[in-house]
């Protein structure tokens, strides 16, 4: 069966520090991968998506970047965190072409607080 | 571009009462619509999805939703609320266009169950 792992679950980082959040998927190959951010009162915002290794599309200009060094690994990074980067970050995956049938599966999220 | 609007950031109902969470969509193409539930500090769990088959869609935990094209709505209902239904609910529409598929979410509705 397919599973998705996200870590860490919670993170408190000072302003200006770097960030690395990791997401891995098991039990499938060549998934579409997504990073969402959930900020208080703003719903979920799609940040990045990837259709393959090294292929990253950004949805909004921001202080963050994403990488996909391996087929089932998706990393969210920042060189210098801002206070506005605080939020709940969710990774998700779907099987290409089947998102309508199987839906999109989300990880358990990372709560990031920038202080 | 596709979008969804959830009416009411907070909805409070008594235990045993009808639950109605409203979602209206905007889409230039036939929409594919989803409802997700999020419990505190957890990821999102798929409740149900509409993919152009039956207009009345049944999901998990006794929830259902009806797709009404004339009203551009996809409201979520449950006949009798249970305390365990207290959570955040998100309506989402599938994005269309180039690149990966993915979802655009509403801002969410926090469902409160009164004993």
Tab-separated table of C-alpha atoms in Angstrom:
chain	number	residue	atom	x	y	z
A	1	UNK	CA	0.000	0.000	0.000
A	2	UNK	CA	1.081	3.560	-0.566
A	3	UNK	CA	2.158	5.749	2.313
A	4	UNK	CA	3.447	9.286	2.621
A	5	UNK	CA	5.800	10.502	5.307
A	6	UNK	CA	6.527	14.057	6.343
A	7	UNK	CA	8.994	15.286	8.928
A	8	UNK	CA	9.494	16.897	11.251
A	9	UNK	CA	5.999	17.192	12.711
A	10	UNK	CA	6.770	20.491	14.422
A	11	UNK	CA	9.582	22.983	14.022
A	12	UNK	CA	10.455	26.272	15.664
A	13	UNK	CA	13.065	28.289	13.819
A	14	UNK	CA	14.479	31.799	14.260
A	15	UNK	CA	14.081	34.425	11.577
A	16	UNK	CA	16.907	34.245	9.070
A	17	UNK	CA	17.671	30.566	9.642
A	18	UNK	CA	17.512	27.945	6.877
A	19	UNK	CA	14.721	25.427	6.420
A	20	UNK	CA	14.483	21.918	5.079
A	21	UNK	CA	11.265	19.898	5.175
A	22	UNK	CA	11.186	16.441	3.704
A	23	UNK	CA	8.435	14.339	2.220
A	24	UNK	CA	8.734	10.798	0.937
A	25	UNK	CA	6.230	8.488	-0.691
A	26	UNK	CA	6.351	4.710	-0.556
A	27	UNK	CA	4.614	2.060	-2.573
A	28	UNK	CA	4.297	3.888	-5.855
A	29	UNK	CA	6.524	5.229	-8.590
A	30	UNK	CA	6.591	8.472	-10.548
A	31	UNK	CA	3.961	10.205	-8.439
A	32	UNK	CA	2.946	13.825	-8.849
A	33	UNK	CA	4.070	15.616	-5.706
A	34	UNK	CA	2.771	18.821	-4.126
A	35	UNK	CA	3.648	21.224	-1.331
A	36	UNK	CA	0.810	23.188	0.236
A	37	UNK	CA	0.893	25.794	2.978
A	38	UNK	CA	-1.940	26.439	5.357
A	39	UNK	CA	-1.842	29.811	7.089
A	40	UNK	CA	-4.383	30.872	9.680
A	41	UNK	CA	-7.599	32.029	8.027
A	42	UNK	CA	-6.234	31.584	4.516
A	43	UNK	CA	-7.004	28.002	3.581
A	44	UNK	CA	-4.494	25.902	1.689
A	45	UNK	CA	-2.234	27.459	-0.873
A	46	UNK	CA	-0.409	25.390	-3.456
A	47	UNK	CA	3.279	26.317	-3.354
A	48	UNK	CA	5.012	23.842	-5.645
A	49	UNK	CA	4.273	20.763	-7.677
A	50	UNK	CA	6.449	18.255	-9.451
A	51	UNK	CA	5.771	15.742	-12.194
A	52	UNK	CA	9.198	14.119	-12.100
A	53	UNK	CA	12.763	14.185	-10.805
A	54	UNK	CA	14.192	17.667	-11.062
A	55	UNK	CA	10.945	19.087	-12.453
A	56	UNK	CA	9.542	21.750	-10.166
A	57	UNK	CA	6.812	24.272	-10.853
A	58	UNK	CA	6.231	27.202	-8.536
A	59	UNK	CA	2.802	28.608	-8.007
A	60	UNK	CA	3.622	31.748	-6.084
A	61	UNK	CA	6.744	33.885	-5.777
A	62	UNK	CA	8.113	33.527	-2.298
A	63	UNK	CA	11.001	32.908	-0.020
A	64	UNK	CA	10.819	29.155	-0.480
A	65	UNK	CA	12.129	26.648	-2.990
A	66	UNK	CA	11.505	22.969	-3.678
A	67	UNK	CA	13.553	20.131	-5.041
A	68	UNK	CA	12.949	16.553	-6.082
A	69	UNK	CA	16.270	14.740	-5.980
A	70	UNK	CA	14.694	11.286	-6.158
A	71	UNK	CA	11.483	9.960	-7.643
A	72	UNK	CA	9.663	9.724	-4.332
A	73	UNK	CA	11.345	12.488	-2.377
A	74	UNK	CA	10.195	16.077	-2.269
A	75	UNK	CA	12.013	18.735	-0.251
A	76	UNK	CA	10.912	22.223	0.706
A	77	UNK	CA	13.699	24.657	1.557
A	78	UNK	CA	14.503	28.204	2.449
A	79	UNK	CA	17.846	29.942	2.827
A	80	UNK	CA	16.503	32.561	5.246
A	81	UNK	CA	13.167	32.210	6.960
A	82	UNK	CA	10.772	35.119	7.407
A	83	UNK	CA	8.104	35.510	10.053
A	84	UNK	CA	5.514	35.207	7.289
A	85	UNK	CA	6.771	31.686	6.517
A	86	UNK	CA	5.061	30.379	9.632
A	87	UNK	CA	2.259	27.948	8.918
A	88	UNK	CA	1.268	24.342	8.471
A	89	UNK	CA	2.999	22.710	5.527
A	90	UNK	CA	1.430	19.734	3.831
A	91	UNK	CA	2.893	17.409	1.270
A	92	UNK	CA	0.591	15.484	-1.043
A	93	UNK	CA	0.867	13.031	-3.888
A	94	UNK	CA	-1.254	11.651	-6.680
A	95	UNK	CA	-0.779	9.072	-9.390
A	96	UNK	CA	-0.561	10.909	-12.703
A	97	UNK	CA	-3.852	10.840	-14.507
A	98	UNK	CA	-5.702	9.182	-11.638
A	99	UNK	CA	-6.165	12.108	-9.304
A	100	UNK	CA	-9.809	12.260	-10.221
A	101	UNK	CA	-10.393	8.632	-9.373
A	102	UNK	CA	-8.161	8.108	-6.366
A	103	UNK	CA	-7.947	11.617	-5.070
A	104	UNK	CA	-4.884	13.198	-3.596
A	105	UNK	CA	-3.240	11.795	-0.484
A	106	UNK	CA	-1.839	14.153	2.099
A	107	UNK	CA	0.893	13.728	4.667
A	108	UNK	CA	0.362	14.567	8.325
A	109	UNK	CA	1.937	17.999	7.974
A	110	UNK	CA	4.689	20.075	9.573
A	111	UNK	CA	3.830	22.932	11.901
A	112	UNK	CA	6.474	25.628	11.332
A	113	UNK	CA	6.754	28.564	13.696
A	114	UNK	CA	9.253	31.254	12.848
A	115	UNK	CA	10.233	33.348	15.856
B	1	UNK	CA	-9.204	29.544	-13.556
B	2	UNK	CA	-11.038	27.339	-11.132
B	3	UNK	CA	-11.955	28.504	-7.636
B	4	UNK	CA	-14.181	27.573	-4.728
B	5	UNK	CA	-15.881	29.680	-2.094
B	6	UNK	CA	-16.906	28.255	1.230
B	7	UNK	CA	-19.637	30.234	2.904
B	8	UNK	CA	-19.090	30.586	6.619
B	9	UNK	CA	-15.717	30.188	8.272
B	10	UNK	CA	-17.444	28.670	11.331
B	11	UNK	CA	-20.614	26.592	11.534
B	12	UNK	CA	-22.080	25.450	14.838
B	13	UNK	CA	-24.725	22.733	15.124
B	14	UNK	CA	-26.129	20.677	17.954
B	15	UNK	CA	-25.315	17.009	18.258
B	16	UNK	CA	-27.912	15.062	16.268
B	17	UNK	CA	-28.817	18.024	14.064
B	18	UNK	CA	-28.349	18.358	10.320
B	19	UNK	CA	-24.925	19.451	9.129
B	20	UNK	CA	-24.804	21.692	6.049
B	21	UNK	CA	-21.503	23.115	4.828
B	22	UNK	CA	-21.707	25.284	1.747
B	23	UNK	CA	-19.381	25.349	-1.222
B	24	UNK	CA	-19.781	27.211	-4.493
B	25	UNK	CA	-17.396	26.789	-7.360
B	26	UNK	CA	-16.302	28.693	-10.408
B	27	UNK	CA	-14.949	26.781	-13.339
B	28	UNK	CA	-14.626	27.343	-17.055
B	29	UNK	CA	-14.591	23.603	-17.659
B	30	UNK	CA	-16.664	20.764	-16.167
B	31	UNK	CA	-15.467	20.724	-12.581
B	32	UNK	CA	-14.140	17.916	-10.474
B	33	UNK	CA	-14.918	18.646	-6.840
B	34	UNK	CA	-13.708	17.285	-3.534
B	35	UNK	CA	-14.433	17.589	0.163
B	36	UNK	CA	-11.649	16.993	2.664
B	37	UNK	CA	-11.698	16.907	6.453
B	38	UNK	CA	-8.838	17.950	8.701
B	39	UNK	CA	-8.619	17.104	12.384
B	40	UNK	CA	-6.369	19.284	14.579
B	41	UNK	CA	-2.694	19.103	13.626
B	42	UNK	CA	-3.288	16.383	11.077
B	43	UNK	CA	-3.230	16.140	7.328
B	44	UNK	CA	-6.293	16.120	5.122
B	45	UNK	CA	-8.511	13.100	4.642
B	46	UNK	CA	-10.687	12.710	1.560
B	47	UNK	CA	-14.391	12.623	2.420
B	48	UNK	CA	-15.857	12.357	-1.056
B	49	UNK	CA	-15.390	13.456	-4.642
B	50	UNK	CA	-17.487	14.341	-7.659
B	51	UNK	CA	-16.061	13.311	-11.010
B	52	UNK	CA	-19.014	13.785	-13.385
B	53	UNK	CA	-20.776	10.541	-12.584
B	54	UNK	CA	-23.717	10.619	-10.139
B	55	UNK	CA	-24.633	14.100	-8.928
B	56	UNK	CA	-25.290	12.836	-5.406
B	57	UNK	CA	-22.050	11.591	-3.963
B	58	UNK	CA	-21.789	9.554	-0.795
B	59	UNK	CA	-18.637	9.635	1.266
B	60	UNK	CA	-17.201	8.330	4.467
B	61	UNK	CA	-18.563	8.924	7.960
B	62	UNK	CA	-22.139	9.411	6.700
B	63	UNK	CA	-21.406	12.541	4.670
B	64	UNK	CA	-22.780	13.215	1.222
B	65	UNK	CA	-22.739	16.072	-1.244
B	66	UNK	CA	-24.871	17.034	-4.208
B	67	UNK	CA	-23.489	18.605	-7.344
B	68	UNK	CA	-25.855	21.260	-8.700
B	69	UNK	CA	-24.645	22.730	-11.943
B	70	UNK	CA	-27.415	25.339	-12.132
B	71	UNK	CA	-26.397	26.684	-8.741
B	72	UNK	CA	-22.650	26.020	-9.164
B	73	UNK	CA	-22.760	24.389	-5.752
B	74	UNK	CA	-21.408	21.300	-4.040
B	75	UNK	CA	-22.723	21.503	-0.494
B	76	UNK	CA	-21.762	18.907	2.092
B	77	UNK	CA	-24.433	17.419	4.359
B	78	UNK	CA	-24.868	14.879	7.110
B	79	UNK	CA	-28.276	14.067	8.555
B	80	UNK	CA	-27.197	13.785	12.174
B	81	UNK	CA	-24.096	15.416	13.623
B	82	UNK	CA	-21.825	13.541	15.976
B	83	UNK	CA	-19.284	15.023	18.344
B	84	UNK	CA	-16.518	13.320	16.373
B	85	UNK	CA	-17.470	15.400	13.299
B	86	UNK	CA	-15.912	18.506	14.842
B	87	UNK	CA	-13.117	19.430	12.461
B	88	UNK	CA	-12.101	21.735	9.623
B	89	UNK	CA	-13.692	20.978	6.255
B	90	UNK	CA	-12.297	22.023	2.919
B	91	UNK	CA	-13.938	22.109	-0.459
B	92	UNK	CA	-11.601	21.829	-3.442
B	93	UNK	CA	-11.748	21.914	-7.225
B	94	UNK	CA	-9.323	20.287	-9.571
B	95	UNK	CA	-7.093	22.687	-11.357
B	96	UNK	CA	-6.934	22.442	-15.101
B	97	UNK	CA	-4.305	23.492	-17.545
B	98	UNK	CA	-0.796	22.412	-18.250
B	99	UNK	CA	1.481	20.570	-15.881
B	100	UNK	CA	0.405	18.378	-13.008
B	101	UNK	CA	-3.099	18.194	-11.839
B	102	UNK	CA	-3.687	19.496	-8.354
B	103	UNK	CA	-6.343	21.093	-6.228
B	104	UNK	CA	-7.437	24.625	-5.445
B	105	UNK	CA	-8.929	24.782	-1.967
B	106	UNK	CA	-11.466	26.994	-0.291
B	107	UNK	CA	-10.566	28.714	2.949
B	108	UNK	CA	-12.235	26.049	5.033
B	109	UNK	CA	-15.174	25.831	7.409
B	110	UNK	CA	-14.667	24.995	11.041
B	111	UNK	CA	-17.512	22.751	12.198
B	112	UNK	CA	-18.395	23.016	15.879
B	113	UNK	CA	-20.675	20.449	17.479
B	114	UNK	CA	-22.617	21.567	20.533
B	115	UNK	CA	-23.528	18.851	23.039
